[in-house]
CSV table of C-alpha atoms in Angstrom, one decimal:
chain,number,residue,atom,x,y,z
A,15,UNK,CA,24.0,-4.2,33.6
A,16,UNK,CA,22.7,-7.7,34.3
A,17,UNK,CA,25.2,-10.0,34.1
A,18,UNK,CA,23.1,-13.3,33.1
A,19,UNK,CA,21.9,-11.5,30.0
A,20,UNK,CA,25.5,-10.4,29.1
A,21,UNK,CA,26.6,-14.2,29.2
A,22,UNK,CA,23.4,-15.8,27.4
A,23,UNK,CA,24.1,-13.2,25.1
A,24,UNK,CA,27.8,-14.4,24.5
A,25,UNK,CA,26.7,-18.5,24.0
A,26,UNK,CA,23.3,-16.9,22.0
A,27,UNK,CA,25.9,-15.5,19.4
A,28,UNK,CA,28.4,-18.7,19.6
A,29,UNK,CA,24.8,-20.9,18.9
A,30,UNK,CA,23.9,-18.8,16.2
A,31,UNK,CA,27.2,-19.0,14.3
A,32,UNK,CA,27.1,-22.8,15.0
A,33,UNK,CA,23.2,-22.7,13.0
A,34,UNK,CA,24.7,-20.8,10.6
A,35,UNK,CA,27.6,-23.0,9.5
A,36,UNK,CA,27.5,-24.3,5.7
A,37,UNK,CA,27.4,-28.3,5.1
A,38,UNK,CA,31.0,-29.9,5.2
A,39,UNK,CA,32.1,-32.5,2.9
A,40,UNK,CA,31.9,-34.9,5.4
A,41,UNK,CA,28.4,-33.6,6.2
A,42,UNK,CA,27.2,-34.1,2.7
A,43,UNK,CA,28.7,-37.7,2.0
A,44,UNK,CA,27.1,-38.5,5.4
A,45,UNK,CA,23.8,-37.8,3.5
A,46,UNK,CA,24.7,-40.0,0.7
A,47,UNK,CA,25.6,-42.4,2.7
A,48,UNK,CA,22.3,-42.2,5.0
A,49,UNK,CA,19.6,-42.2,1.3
A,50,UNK,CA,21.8,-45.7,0.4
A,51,UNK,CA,20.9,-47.0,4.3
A,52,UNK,CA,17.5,-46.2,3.8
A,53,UNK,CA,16.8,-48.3,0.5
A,54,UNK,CA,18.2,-50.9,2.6
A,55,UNK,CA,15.6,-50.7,5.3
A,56,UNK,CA,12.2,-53.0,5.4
A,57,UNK,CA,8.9,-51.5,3.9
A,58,UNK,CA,7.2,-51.5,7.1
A,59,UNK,CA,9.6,-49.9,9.3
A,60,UNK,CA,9.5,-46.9,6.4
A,61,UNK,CA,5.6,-47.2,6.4
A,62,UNK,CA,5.4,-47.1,10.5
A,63,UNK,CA,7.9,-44.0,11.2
A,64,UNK,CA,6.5,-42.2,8.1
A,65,UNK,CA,2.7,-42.7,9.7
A,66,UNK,CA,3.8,-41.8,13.1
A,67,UNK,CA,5.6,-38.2,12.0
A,68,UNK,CA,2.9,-37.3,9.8
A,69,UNK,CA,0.0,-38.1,12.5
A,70,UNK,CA,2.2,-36.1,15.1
A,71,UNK,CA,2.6,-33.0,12.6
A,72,UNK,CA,-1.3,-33.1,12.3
A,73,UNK,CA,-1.5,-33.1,16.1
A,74,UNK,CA,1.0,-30.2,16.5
A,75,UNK,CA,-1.0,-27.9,14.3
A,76,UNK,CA,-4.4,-28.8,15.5
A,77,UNK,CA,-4.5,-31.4,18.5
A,78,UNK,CA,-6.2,-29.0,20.9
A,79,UNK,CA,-5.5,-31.4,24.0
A,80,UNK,CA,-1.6,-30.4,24.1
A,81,UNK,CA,-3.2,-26.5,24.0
A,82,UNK,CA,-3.8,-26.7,27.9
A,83,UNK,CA,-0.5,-24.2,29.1
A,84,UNK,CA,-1.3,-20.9,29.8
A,85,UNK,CA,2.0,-18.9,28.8
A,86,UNK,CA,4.1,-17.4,31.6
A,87,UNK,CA,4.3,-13.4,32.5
A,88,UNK,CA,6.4,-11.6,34.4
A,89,UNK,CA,9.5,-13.5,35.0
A,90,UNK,CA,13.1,-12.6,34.3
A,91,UNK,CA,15.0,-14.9,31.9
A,92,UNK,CA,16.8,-16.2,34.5
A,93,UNK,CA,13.8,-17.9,36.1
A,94,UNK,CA,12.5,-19.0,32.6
A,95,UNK,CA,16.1,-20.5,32.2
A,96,UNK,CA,15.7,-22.2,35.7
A,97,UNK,CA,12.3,-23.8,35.3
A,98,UNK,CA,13.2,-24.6,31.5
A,99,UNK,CA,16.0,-26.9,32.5
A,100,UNK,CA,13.8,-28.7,35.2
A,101,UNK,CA,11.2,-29.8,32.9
A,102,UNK,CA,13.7,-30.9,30.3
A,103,UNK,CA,15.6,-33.2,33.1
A,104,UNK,CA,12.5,-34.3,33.6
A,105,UNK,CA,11.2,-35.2,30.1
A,106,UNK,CA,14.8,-37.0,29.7
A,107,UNK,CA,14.2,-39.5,32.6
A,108,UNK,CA,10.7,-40.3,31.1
A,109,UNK,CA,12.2,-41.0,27.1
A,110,UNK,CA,14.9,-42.8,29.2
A,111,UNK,CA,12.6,-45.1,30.9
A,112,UNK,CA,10.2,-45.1,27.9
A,113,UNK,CA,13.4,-46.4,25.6
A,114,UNK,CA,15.0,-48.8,28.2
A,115,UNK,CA,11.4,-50.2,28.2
A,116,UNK,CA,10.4,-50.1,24.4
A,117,UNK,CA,13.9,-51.5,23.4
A,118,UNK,CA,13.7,-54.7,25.9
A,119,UNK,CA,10.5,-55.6,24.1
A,120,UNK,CA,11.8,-56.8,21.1
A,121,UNK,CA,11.0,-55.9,17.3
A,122,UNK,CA,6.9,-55.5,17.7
A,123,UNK,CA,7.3,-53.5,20.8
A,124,UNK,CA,10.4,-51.7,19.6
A,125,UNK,CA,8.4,-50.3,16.8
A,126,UNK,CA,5.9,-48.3,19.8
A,127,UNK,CA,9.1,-46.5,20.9
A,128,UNK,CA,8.5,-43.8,17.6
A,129,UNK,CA,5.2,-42.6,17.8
A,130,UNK,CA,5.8,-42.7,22.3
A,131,UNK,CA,9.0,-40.6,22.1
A,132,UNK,CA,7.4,-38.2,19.7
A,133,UNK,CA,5.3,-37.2,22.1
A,134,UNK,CA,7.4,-37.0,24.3
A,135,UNK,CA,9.4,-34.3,22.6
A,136,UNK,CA,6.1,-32.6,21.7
A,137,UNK,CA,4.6,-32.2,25.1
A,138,UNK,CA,8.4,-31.0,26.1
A,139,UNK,CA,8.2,-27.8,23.6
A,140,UNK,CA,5.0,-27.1,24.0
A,141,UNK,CA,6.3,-26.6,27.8
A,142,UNK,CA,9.2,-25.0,27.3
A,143,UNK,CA,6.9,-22.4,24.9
A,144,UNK,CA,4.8,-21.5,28.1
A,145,UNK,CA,8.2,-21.5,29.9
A,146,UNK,CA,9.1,-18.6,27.9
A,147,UNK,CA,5.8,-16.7,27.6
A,148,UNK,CA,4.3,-17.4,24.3
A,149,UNK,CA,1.0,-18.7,23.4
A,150,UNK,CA,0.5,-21.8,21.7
A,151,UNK,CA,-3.3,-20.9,20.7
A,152,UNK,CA,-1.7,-18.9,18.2
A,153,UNK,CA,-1.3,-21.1,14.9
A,154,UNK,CA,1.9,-19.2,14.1
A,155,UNK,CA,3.9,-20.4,17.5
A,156,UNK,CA,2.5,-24.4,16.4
A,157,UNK,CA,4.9,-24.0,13.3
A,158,UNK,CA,7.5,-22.5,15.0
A,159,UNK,CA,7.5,-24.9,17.1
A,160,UNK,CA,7.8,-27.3,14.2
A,161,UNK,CA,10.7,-25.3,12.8
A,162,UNK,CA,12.1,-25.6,16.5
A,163,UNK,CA,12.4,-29.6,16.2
A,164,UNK,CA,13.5,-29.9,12.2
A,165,UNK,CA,16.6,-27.2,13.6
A,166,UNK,CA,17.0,-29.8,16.2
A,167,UNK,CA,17.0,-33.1,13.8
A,168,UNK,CA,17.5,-32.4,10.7
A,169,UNK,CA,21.0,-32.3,8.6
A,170,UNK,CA,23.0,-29.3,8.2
A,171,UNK,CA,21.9,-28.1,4.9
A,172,UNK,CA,18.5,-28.3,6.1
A,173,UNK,CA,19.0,-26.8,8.9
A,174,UNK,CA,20.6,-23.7,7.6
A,175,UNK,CA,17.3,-23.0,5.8
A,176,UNK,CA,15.4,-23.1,8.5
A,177,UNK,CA,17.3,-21.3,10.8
A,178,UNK,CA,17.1,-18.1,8.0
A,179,UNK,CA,13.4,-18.4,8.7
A,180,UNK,CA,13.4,-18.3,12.6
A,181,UNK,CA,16.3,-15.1,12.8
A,182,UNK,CA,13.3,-13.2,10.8
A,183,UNK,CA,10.6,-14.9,12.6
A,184,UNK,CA,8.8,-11.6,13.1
A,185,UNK,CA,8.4,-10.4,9.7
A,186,UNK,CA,8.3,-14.5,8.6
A,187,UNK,CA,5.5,-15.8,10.1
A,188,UNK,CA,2.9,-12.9,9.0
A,189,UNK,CA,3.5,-14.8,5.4
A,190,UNK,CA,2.1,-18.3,7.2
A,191,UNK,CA,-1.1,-19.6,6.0
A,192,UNK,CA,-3.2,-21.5,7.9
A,193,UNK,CA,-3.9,-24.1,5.6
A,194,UNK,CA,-2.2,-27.5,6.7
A,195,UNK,CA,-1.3,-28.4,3.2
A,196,UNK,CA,1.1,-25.5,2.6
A,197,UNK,CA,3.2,-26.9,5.1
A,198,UNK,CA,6.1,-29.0,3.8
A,199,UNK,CA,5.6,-32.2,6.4
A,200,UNK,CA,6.7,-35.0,3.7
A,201,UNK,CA,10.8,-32.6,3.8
A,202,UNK,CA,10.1,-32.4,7.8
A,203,UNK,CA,8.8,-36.6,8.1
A,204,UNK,CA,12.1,-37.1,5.7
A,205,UNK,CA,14.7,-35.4,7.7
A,206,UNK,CA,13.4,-36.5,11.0
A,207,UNK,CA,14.2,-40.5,10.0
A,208,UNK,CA,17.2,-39.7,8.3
A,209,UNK,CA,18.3,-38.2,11.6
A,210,UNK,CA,17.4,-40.9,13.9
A,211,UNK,CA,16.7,-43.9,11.8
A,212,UNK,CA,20.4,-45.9,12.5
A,213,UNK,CA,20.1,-45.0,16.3
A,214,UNK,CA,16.5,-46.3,16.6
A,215,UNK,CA,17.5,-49.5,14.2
A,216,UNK,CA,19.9,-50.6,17.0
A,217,UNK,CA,17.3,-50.2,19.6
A,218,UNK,CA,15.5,-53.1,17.9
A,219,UNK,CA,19.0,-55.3,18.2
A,220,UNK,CA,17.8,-58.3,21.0
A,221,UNK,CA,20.3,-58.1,24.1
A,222,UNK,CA,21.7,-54.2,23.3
A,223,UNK,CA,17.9,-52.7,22.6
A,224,UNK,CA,16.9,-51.4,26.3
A,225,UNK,CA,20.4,-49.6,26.9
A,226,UNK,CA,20.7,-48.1,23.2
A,227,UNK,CA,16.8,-47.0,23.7
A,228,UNK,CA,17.5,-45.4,27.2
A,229,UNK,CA,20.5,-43.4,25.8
A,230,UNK,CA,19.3,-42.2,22.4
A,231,UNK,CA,16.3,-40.6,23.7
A,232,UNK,CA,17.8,-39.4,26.6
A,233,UNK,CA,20.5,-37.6,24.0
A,234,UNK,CA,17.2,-36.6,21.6
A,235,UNK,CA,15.2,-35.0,24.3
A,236,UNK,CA,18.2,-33.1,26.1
A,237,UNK,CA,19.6,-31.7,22.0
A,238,UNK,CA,15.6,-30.8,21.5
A,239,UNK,CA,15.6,-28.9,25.2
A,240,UNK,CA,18.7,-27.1,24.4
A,241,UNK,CA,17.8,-25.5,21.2
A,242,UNK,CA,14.0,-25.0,22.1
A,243,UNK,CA,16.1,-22.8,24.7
A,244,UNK,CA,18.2,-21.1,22.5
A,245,UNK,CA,15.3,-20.6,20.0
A,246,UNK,CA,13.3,-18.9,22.7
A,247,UNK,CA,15.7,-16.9,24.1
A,248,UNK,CA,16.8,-15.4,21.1
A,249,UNK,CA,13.0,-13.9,20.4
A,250,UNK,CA,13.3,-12.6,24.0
A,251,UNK,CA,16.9,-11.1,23.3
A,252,UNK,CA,16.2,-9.7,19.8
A,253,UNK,CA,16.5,-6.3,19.6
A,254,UNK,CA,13.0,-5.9,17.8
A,255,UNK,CA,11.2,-7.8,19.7
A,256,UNK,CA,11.5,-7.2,23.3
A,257,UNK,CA,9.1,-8.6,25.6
A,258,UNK,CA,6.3,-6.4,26.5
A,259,UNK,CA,5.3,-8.7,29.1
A,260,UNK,CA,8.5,-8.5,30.7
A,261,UNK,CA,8.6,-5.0,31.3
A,262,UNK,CA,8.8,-5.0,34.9
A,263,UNK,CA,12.4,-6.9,34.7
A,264,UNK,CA,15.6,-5.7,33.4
A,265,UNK,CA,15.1,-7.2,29.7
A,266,UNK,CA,14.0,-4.4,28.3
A,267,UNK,CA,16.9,-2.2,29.8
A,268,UNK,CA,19.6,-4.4,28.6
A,269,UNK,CA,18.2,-5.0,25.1
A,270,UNK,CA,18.7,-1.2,25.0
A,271,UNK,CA,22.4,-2.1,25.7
A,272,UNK,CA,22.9,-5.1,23.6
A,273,UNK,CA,24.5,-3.5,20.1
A,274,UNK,CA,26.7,-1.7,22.4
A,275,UNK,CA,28.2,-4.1,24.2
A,276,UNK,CA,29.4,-6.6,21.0
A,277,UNK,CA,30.1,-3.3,19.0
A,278,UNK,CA,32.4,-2.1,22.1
A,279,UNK,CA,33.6,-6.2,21.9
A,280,UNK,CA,34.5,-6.6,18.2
């Protein structure tokens, strides 16, 4: 038995518990607290962040120019794992030196670092997608892609809703339509800035801007790498879904395995 999957196996469970968790107090007054800070925020920093998520949701679902990775075959986990963690180091450095630069500009420059570091994070799943050998031509892998980044910034309550939807992803996304407007991006836009809008405030502070920009987004992109990882990896370790693709490896023998092993554990 392949020791690699029996330990991503271990911190896939430990992750999934951690999705699964319920809202705490302190998690809930935390989102009082955050719909007070927003009333408190100017109109056109609302109407810029609210513009750039809604043109970037557009983009994920029908921007063909991010559509240019082929999806990767025949590779172990292990070597999806490997070159996973290299593009996110290097997607890090680039929303580091993106923030640094964006947050010693001052407020009307400040203001480009949204719509830039979306980007960013986009380009970075679509990668991590073909990292893990599934095809972002299909409509269906756009919106879980999408459900990838709300798990990733959104509150806990939130969170727990869409993580039901991705643990039945297989049954789940035969029920997607294809029609933009069925997708909920005014909850997705509104989580987003609730998420990020105090950090990304401070990045506009003159003097603090370029080292708060630098260190938020290098702290966005590395949380949105590791569960993009732990999203994809548990499609690949699912028991009902095991990679046809990697056949030739030893997925398909250890998925066999899998119930085993945490039944002989418990």
């Amino acid at each position: 038995m392949n020791c690699y999957y029996y330990t991503k196996l271990q911190e896939l469970q430990n992750w999934k518990s951690k999705m699964r968790k319920k809202p705490s107090i302190i998690n809930k007054a935390s989102k009082a607290t955050q719909n007070k800070f927003n009333n408190m925020l100017p109109d056109n920093y609302h109407n810029i962040l609210t513009s750039a998520i809604k043109n970037m949701t557009k983009i994920v679902l029908f921007g063909s120019k991010y559509i240019t990775k082929q999806p990767m075959y025949n590779l172990s986990l292990e070597s999806r794992d490997l070159l996973a963690l290299e593009k996110i180091k290097n997607y890090k450095n680039t929303a580091m030196i993106e923030g640094a630069g964006t947050g010693a500009g001052g407020l009307l420059i400040g203001f480009t670092d949204l719509p830039l570091l979306l980007s960013i994070k986009i380009k970075l799943l679509y990668e991590l997608a073909s990292i893990y050998g599934f095809d972002i031509n299909d409509y269906r892998e756009r919106i879980y892609i999408l459900n990838i980044f709300q798990l990733a910034f959104s509150s806990q309550e939130h969170a727990n809703k869409v993580f039901n939807k991705m643990e039945i992803w297989d049954s789940y996304k035969n029920t997607l339509s294809n029609d933009i407007n069925d997708f909920d991006w005014k909850e997705f836009q509104q989580e987003y800035r609730d998420y990020i809008d105090l950090a990304k405030l401070l990045q506009l502070v003159p003097g603090i801007g370029a080292f708060v920009g630098a260190y938020v987004n290098n702290k966005l992109v590395d949380k949105l790498g590791e569960y993009a990882m732990y999203c994809y990896q548990m499609r690949i370790l699912d028991d009902n879904e095991i990679n046809i693709k990697d056949k030739n490896n030893d997925i398909g023998f250890f998925s066999k395995y899998k119930n085993f092993v945490f039944n002989k554990n418990k």
